[in-house]
XYZ file of N, CA, C and O in Angstrom:
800
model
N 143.865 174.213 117.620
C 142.933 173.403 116.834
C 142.926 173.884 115.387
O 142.253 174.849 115.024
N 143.561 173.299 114.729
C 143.499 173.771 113.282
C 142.258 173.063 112.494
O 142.481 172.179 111.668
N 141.096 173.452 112.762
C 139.958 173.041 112.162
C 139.124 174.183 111.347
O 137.907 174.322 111.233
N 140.390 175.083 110.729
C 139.434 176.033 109.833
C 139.095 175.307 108.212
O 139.266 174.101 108.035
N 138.698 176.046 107.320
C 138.849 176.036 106.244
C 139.904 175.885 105.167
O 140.123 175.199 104.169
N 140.450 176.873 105.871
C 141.444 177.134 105.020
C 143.248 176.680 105.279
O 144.362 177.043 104.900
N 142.522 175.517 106.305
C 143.985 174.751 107.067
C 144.087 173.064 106.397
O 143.235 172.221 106.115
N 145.386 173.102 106.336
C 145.287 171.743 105.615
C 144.615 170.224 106.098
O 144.444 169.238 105.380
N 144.300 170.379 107.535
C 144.080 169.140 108.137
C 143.036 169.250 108.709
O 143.278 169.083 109.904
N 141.461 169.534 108.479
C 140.564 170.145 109.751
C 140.112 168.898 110.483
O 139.625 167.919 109.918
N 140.364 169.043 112.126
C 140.307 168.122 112.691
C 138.912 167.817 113.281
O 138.654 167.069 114.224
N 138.291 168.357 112.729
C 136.383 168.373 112.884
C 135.850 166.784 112.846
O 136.165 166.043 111.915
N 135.071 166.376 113.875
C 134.297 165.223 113.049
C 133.853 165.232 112.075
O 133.351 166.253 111.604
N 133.898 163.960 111.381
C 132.906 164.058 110.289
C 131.345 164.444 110.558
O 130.777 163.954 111.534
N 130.726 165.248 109.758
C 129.488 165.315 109.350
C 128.958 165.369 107.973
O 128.733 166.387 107.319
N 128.793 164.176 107.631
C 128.308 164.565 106.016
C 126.695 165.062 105.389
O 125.609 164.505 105.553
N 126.938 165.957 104.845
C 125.509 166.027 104.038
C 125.760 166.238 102.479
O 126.902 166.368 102.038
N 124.448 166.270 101.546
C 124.143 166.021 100.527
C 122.969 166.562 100.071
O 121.888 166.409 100.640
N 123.146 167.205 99.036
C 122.212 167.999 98.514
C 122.476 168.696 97.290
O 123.645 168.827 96.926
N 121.426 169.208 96.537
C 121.645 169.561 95.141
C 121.661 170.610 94.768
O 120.658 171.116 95.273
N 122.407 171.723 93.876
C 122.098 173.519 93.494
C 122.284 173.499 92.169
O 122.925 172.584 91.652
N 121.685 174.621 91.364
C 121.347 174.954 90.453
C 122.316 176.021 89.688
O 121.899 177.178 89.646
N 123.661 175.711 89.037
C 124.513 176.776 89.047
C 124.414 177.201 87.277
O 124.487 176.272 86.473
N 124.336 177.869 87.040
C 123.791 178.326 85.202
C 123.220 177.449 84.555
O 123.621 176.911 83.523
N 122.026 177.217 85.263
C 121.153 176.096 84.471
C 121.219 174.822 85.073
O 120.159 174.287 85.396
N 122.333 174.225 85.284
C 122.435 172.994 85.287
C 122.393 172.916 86.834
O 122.591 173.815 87.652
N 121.979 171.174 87.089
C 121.748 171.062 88.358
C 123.057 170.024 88.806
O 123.532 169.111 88.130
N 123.477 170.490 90.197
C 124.803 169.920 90.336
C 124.739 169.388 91.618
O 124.473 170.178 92.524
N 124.999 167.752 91.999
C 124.555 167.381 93.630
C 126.138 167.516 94.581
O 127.254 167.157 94.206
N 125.917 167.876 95.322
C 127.017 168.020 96.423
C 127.217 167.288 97.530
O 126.261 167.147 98.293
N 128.493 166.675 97.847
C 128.701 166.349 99.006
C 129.282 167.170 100.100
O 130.454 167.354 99.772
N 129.062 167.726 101.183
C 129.826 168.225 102.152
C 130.016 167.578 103.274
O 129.567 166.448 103.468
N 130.928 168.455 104.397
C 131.313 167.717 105.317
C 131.849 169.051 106.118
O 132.105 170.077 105.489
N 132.061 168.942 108.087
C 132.093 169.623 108.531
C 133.811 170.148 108.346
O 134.576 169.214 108.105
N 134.415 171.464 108.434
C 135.730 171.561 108.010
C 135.831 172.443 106.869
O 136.900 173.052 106.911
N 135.107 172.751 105.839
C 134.867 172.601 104.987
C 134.119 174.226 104.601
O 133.162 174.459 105.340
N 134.431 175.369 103.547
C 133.884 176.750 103.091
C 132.602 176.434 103.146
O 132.451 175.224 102.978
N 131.469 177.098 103.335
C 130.085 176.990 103.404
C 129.379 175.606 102.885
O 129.070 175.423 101.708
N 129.198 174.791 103.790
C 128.885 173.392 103.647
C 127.270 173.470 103.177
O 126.767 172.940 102.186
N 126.725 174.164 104.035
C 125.171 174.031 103.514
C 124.592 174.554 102.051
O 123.395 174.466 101.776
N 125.302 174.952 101.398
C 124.993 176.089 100.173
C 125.782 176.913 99.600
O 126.409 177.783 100.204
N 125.822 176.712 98.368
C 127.207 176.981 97.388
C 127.158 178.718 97.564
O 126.425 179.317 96.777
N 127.870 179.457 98.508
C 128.261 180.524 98.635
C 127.538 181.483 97.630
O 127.285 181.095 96.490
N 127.136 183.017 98.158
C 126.701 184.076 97.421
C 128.242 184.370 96.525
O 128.327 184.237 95.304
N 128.781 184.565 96.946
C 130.082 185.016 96.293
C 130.596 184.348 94.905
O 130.801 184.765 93.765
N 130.704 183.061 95.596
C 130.926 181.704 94.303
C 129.660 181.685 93.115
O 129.592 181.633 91.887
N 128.936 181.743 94.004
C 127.595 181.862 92.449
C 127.837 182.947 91.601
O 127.841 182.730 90.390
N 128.072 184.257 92.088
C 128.051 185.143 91.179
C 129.384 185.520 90.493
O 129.478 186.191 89.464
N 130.240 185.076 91.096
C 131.767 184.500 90.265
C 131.151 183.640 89.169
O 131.393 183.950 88.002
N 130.523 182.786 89.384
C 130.234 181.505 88.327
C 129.368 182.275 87.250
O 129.060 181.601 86.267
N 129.008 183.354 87.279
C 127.808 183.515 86.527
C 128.514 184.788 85.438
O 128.308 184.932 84.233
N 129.230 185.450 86.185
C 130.111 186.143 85.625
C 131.681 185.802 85.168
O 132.540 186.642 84.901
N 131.816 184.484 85.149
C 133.035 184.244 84.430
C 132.729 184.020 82.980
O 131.771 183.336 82.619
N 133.331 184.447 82.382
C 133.445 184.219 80.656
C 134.678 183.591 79.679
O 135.610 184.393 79.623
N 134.906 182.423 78.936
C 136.017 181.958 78.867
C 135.812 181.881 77.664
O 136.741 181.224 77.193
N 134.977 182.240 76.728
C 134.557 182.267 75.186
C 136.281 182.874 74.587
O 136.980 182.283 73.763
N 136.581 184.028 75.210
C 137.627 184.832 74.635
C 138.726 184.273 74.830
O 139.616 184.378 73.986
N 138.919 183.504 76.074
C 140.466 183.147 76.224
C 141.165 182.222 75.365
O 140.700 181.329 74.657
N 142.674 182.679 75.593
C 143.358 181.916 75.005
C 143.435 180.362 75.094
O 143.287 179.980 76.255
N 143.615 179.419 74.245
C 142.995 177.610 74.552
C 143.970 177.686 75.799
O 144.461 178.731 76.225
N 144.158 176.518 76.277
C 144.771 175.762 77.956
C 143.282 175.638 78.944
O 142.063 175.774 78.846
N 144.175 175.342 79.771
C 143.352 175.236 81.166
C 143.181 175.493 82.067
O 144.216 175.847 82.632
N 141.774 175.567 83.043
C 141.817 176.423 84.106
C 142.121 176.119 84.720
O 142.389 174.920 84.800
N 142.423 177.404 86.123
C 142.421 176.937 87.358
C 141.925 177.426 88.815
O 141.994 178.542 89.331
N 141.373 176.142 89.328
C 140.708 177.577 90.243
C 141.331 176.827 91.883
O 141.365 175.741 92.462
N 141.651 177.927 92.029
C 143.064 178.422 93.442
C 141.819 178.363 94.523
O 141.148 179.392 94.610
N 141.538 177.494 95.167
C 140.936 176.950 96.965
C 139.470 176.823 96.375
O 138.470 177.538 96.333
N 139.825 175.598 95.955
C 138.335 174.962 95.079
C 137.306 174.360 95.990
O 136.200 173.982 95.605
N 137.807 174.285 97.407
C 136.744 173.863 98.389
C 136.332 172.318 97.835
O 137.068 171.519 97.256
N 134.627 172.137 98.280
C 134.223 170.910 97.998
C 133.643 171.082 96.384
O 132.827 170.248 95.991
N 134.233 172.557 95.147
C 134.526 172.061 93.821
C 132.959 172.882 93.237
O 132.822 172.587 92.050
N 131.788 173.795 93.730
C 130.965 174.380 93.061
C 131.725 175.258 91.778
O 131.395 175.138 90.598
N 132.435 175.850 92.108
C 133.517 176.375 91.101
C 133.796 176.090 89.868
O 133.111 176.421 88.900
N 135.467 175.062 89.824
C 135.633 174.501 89.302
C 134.826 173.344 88.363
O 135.113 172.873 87.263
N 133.465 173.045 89.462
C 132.777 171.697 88.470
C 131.927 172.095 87.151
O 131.684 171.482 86.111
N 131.460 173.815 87.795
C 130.408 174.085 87.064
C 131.460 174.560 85.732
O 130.989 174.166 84.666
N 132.483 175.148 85.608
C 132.463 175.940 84.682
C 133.745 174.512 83.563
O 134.063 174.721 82.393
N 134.162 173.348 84.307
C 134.311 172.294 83.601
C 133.543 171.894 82.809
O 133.997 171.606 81.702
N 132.271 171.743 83.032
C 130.654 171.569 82.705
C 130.291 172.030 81.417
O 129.889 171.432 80.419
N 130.597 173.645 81.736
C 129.737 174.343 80.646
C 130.998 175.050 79.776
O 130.489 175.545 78.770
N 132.279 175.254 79.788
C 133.503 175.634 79.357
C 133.801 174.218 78.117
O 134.033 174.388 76.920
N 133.737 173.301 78.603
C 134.308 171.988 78.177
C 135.769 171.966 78.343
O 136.381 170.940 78.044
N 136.355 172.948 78.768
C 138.177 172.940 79.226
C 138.077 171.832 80.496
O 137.119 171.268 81.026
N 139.923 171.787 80.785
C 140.340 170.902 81.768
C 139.813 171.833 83.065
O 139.184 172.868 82.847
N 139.988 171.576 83.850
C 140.099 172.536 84.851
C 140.563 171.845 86.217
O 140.057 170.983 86.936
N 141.967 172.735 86.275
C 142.577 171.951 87.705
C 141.818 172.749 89.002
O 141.404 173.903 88.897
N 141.728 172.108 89.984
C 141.224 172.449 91.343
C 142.097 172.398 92.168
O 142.649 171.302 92.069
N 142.551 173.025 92.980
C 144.129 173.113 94.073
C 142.641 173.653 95.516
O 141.603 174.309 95.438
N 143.323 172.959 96.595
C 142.925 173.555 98.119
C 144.263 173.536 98.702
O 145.152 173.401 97.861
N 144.589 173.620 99.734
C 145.108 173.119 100.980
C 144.383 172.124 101.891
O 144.960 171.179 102.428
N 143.044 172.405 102.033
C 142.215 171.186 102.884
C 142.198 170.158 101.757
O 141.870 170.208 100.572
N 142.711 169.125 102.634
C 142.508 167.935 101.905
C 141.038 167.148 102.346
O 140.876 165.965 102.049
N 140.310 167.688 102.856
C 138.955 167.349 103.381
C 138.425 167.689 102.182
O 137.775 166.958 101.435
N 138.810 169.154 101.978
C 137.794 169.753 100.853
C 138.010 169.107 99.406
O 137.030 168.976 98.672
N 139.589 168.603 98.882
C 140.028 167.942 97.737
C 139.281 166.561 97.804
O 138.745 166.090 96.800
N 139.267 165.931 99.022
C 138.539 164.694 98.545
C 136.914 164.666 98.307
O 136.391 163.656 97.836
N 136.100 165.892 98.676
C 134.849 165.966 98.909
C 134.963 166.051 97.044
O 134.421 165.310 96.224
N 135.993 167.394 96.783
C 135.761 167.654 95.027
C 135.486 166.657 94.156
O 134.616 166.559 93.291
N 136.867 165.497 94.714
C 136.967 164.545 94.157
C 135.903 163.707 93.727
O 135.665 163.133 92.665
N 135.109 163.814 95.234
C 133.525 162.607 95.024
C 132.771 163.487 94.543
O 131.913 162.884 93.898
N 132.581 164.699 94.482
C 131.605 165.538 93.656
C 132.112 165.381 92.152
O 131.164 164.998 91.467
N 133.054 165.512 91.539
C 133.155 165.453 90.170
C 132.695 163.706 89.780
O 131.689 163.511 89.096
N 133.211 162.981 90.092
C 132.191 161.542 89.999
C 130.886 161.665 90.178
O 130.241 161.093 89.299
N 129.805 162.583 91.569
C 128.863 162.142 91.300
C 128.110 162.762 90.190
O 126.983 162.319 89.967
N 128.651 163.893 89.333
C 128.275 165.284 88.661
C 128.646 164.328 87.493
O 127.756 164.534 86.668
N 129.636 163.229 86.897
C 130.455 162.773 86.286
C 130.841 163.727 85.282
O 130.531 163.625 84.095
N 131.883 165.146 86.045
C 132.873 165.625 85.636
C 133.960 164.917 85.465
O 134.559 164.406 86.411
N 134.449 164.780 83.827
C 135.937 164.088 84.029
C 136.945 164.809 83.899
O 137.962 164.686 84.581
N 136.735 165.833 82.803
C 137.579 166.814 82.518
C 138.321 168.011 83.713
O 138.376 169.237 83.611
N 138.818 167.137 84.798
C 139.269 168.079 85.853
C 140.384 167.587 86.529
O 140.538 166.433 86.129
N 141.373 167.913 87.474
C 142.373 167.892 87.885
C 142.783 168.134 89.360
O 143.547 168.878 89.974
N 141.894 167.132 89.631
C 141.987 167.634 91.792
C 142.997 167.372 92.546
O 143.300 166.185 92.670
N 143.754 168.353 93.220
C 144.605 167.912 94.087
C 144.803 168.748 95.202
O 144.372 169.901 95.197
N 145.427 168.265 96.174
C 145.854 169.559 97.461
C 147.171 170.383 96.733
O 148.093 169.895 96.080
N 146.962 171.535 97.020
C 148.326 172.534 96.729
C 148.202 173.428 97.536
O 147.063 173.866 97.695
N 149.640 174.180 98.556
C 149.619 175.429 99.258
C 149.481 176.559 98.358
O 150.580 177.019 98.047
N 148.173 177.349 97.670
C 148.371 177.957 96.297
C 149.235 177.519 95.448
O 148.992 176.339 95.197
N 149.743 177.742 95.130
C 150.795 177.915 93.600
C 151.352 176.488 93.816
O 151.356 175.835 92.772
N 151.829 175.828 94.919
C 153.099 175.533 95.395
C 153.346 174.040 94.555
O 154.455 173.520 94.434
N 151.846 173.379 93.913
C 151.967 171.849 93.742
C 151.382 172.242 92.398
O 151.422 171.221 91.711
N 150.851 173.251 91.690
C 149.925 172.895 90.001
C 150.750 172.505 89.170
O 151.914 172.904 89.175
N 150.257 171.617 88.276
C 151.054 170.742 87.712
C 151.006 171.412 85.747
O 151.240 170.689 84.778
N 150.706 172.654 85.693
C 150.499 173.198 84.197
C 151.611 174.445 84.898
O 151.479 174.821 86.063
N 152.633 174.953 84.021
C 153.269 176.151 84.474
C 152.193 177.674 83.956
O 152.111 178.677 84.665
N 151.618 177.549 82.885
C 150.444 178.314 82.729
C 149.322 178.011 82.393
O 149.228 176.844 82.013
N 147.983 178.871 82.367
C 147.154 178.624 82.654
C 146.216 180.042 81.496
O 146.802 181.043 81.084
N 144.509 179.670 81.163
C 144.216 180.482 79.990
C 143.177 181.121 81.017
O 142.457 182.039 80.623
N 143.089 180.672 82.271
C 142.643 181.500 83.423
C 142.851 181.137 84.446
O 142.871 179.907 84.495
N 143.127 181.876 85.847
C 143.078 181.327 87.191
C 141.491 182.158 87.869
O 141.276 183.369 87.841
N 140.733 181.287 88.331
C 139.679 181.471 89.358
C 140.094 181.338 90.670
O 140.944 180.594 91.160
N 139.139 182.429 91.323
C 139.361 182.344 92.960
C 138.395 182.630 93.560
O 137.857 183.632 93.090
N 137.948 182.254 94.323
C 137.192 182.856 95.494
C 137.990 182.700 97.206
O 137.822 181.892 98.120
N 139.022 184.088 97.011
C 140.071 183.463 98.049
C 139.487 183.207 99.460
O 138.333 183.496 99.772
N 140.451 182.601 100.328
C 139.497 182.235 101.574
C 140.409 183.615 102.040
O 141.623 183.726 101.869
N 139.443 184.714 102.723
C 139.344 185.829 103.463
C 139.884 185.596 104.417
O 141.009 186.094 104.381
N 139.600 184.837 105.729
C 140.115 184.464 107.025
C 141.349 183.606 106.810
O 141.764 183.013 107.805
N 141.951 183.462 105.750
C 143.658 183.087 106.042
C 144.203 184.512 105.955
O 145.396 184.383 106.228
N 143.973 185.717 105.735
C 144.718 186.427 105.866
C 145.349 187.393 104.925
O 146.317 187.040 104.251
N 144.834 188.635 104.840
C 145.801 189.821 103.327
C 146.883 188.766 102.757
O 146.496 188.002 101.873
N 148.038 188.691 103.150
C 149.003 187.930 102.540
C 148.993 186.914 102.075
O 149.751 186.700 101.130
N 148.135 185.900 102.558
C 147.578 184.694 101.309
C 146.714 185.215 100.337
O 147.011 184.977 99.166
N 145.430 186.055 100.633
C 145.100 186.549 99.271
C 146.267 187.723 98.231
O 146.056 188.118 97.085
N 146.845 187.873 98.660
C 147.475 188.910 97.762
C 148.786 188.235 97.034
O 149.557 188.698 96.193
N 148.739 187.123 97.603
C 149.980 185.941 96.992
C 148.604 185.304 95.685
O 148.520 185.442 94.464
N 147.982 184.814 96.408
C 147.292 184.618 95.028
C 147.198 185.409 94.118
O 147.299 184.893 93.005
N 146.963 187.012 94.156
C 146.939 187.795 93.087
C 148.294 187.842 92.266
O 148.468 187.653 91.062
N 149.296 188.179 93.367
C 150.140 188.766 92.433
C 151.274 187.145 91.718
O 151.781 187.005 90.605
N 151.290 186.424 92.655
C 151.362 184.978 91.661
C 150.900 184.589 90.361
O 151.391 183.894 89.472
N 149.920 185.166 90.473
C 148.862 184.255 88.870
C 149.272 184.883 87.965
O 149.042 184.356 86.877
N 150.093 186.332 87.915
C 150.479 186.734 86.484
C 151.600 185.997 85.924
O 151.560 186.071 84.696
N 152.573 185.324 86.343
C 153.787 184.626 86.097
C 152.658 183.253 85.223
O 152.940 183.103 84.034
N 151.897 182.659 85.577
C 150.879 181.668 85.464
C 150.216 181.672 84.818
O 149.550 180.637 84.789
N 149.808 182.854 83.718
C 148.801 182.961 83.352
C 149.503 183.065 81.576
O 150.656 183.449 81.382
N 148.773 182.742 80.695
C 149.188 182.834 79.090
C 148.747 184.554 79.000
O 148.093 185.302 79.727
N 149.495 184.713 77.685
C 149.089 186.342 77.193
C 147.574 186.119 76.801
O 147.072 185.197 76.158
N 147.054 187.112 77.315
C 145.244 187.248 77.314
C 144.852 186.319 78.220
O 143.640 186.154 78.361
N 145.543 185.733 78.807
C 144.465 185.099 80.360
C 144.146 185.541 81.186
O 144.864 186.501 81.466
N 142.822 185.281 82.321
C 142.338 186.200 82.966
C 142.849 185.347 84.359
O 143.268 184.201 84.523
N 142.602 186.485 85.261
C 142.147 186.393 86.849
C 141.234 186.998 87.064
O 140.935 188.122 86.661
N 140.468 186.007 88.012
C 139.274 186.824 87.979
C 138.778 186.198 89.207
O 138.729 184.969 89.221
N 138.246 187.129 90.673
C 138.565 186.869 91.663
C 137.263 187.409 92.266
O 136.932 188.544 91.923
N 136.523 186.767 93.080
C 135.279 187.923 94.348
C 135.628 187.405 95.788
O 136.126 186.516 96.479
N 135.055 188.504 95.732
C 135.752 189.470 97.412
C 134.775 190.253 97.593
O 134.205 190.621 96.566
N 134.297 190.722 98.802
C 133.375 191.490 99.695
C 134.271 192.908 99.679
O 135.452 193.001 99.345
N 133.703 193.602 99.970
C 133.869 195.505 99.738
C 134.695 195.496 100.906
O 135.832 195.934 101.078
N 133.379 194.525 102.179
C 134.194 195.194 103.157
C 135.149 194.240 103.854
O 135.371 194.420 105.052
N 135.734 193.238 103.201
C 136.568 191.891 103.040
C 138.093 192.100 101.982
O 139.008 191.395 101.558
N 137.713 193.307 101.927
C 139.280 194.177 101.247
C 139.541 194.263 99.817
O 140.635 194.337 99.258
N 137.843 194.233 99.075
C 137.964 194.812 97.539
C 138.973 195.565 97.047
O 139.920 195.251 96.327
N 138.588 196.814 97.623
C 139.541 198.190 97.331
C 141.159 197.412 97.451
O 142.011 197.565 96.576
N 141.274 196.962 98.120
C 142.938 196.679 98.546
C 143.088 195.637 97.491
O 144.022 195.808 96.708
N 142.091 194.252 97.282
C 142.433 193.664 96.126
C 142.582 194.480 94.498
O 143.598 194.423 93.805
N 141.790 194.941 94.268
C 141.643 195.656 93.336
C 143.047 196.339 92.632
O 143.467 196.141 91.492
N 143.845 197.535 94.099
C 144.573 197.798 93.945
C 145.678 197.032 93.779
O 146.587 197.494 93.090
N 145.801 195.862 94.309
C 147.237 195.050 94.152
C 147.082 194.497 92.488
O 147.978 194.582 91.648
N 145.585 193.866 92.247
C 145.718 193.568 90.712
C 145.908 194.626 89.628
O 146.445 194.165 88.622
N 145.657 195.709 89.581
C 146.390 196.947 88.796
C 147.547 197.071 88.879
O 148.176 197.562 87.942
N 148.226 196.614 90.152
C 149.445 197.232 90.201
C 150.477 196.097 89.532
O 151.466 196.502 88.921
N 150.150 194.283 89.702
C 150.745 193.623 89.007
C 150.278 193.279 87.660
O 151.050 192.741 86.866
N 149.126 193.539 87.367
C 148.714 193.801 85.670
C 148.539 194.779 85.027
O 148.361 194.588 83.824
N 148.518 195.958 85.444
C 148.475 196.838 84.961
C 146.974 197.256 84.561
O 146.793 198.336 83.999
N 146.149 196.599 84.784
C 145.229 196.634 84.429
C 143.859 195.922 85.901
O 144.131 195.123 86.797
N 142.666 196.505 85.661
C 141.993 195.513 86.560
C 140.395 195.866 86.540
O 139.991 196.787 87.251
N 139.656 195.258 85.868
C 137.874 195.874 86.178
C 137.417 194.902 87.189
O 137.755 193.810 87.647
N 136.289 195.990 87.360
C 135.203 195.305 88.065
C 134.158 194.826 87.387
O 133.228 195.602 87.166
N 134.083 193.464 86.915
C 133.080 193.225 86.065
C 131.783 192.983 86.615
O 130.774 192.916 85.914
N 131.791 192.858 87.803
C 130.241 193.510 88.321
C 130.176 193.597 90.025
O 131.276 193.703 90.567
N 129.126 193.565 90.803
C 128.935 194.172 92.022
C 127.473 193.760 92.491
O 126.450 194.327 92.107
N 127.506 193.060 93.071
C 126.250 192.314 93.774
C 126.632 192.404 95.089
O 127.795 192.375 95.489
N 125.374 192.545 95.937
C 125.431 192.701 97.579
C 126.287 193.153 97.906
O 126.303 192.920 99.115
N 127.475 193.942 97.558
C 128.740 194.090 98.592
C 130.360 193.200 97.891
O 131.563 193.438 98.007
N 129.479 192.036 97.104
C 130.472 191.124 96.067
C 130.886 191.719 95.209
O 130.082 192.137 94.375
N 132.210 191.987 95.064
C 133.152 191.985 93.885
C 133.755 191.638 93.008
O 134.896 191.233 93.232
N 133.266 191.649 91.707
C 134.021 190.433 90.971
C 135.116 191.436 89.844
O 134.727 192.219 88.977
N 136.395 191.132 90.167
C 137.050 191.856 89.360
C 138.336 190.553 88.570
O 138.830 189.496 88.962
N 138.444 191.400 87.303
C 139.281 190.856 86.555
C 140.214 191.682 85.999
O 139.952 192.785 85.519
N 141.399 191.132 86.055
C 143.086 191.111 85.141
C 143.195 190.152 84.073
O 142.949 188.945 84.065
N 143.707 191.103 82.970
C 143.705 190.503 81.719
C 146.214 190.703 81.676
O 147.035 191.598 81.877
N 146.231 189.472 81.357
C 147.471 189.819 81.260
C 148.226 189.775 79.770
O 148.282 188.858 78.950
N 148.799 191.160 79.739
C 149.100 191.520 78.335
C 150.427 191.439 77.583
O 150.490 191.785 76.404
């Protein structure tokens, strides 16, 4: 039964709901559906990614954020960034939910599509990649996302990624030093990790 998250086809009935969150100020309504990364409420992890991303410094282009789910991510920081910002999943459940969330939010400035990570983005670089990787596909899909995004990324673009401590921080951490040379932790809530690579 391939009805996870992080599978391209979840064969779940539909269940839709709808409801509204509050992501840096602004209020943003959501559609979900069963199949789908935390349907009831835009993730602890994702919020404090959102709150701690900063794009004042980067170099101009556009973002991208790698398993955009049903799009809390990507919509908010389209929003308040004013950049493009592409959205890639593998669930195409979750790409079409983005899809109707950036209409009902009327985000235009964005770029939704299904991609196996890397495999379909349609910019060869990027002035940041966002993630909040999905954990339960497995070390080797998150660590393809890490060490991928430096080829992807413009000089001075960031990655910038949360992850749980005990969901393999330390191990992320270490793989982004080792392909950037570089890697902070720009902060630490509940157990959440939010670390960033600057590529030089």
């Amino acid at each position: 039964m391939n009805n996870h998250y992080y599978t391209e086809n979840p064969d779940l009935a539909h269940d839709l709901e709808q409801w509204s969150f509050e992501l840096r100020g602004k209020k943003f309504q959501f559609l979900t559906d069963s199949g789908v990364f935390s349907r009831n409420t835009v993730d602890f992890g994702s919020r404090v990614l959102i709150d701690a991303f900063e794009w004042e410094e980067l170099p101009e282009g556009k973002l991208l954020d790698v398993g955009c789910g049903y799009g809390p991510i990507g919509l908010t920081l389209a929003t308040l960034s004013g950049r493009t910002v592409e959205m890639i999943d593998v669930n195409q459940r979750a790409v079409a939910l983005a899809q109707e969330n950036a209409k009902k939010n009327h985000v235009e400035n964005v770029d939704i599509h299904t991609s196996n990570i890397y495999a379909e983005t349609h910019e060869q670089q990027y002035a940041a990649i966002i993630s909040n990787p999905p954990i339960r596909a497995g070390k080797r899909v998150v660590h393809e996302i890490l060490s991928e995004a430096h080829p992807r990324l413009l000089v001075g673009g960031t990655l910038t990624i949360v992850i749980q401590k005990k969901q393999g921080a330390p191990s992320a951490e270490k793989k982004m030093e080792a392909v950037f040379g570089n890697v902070e932790i720009v902060t630490k809530d509940k157990g959440y990790y939010i670390l960033r690579s600057i590529k030089e």
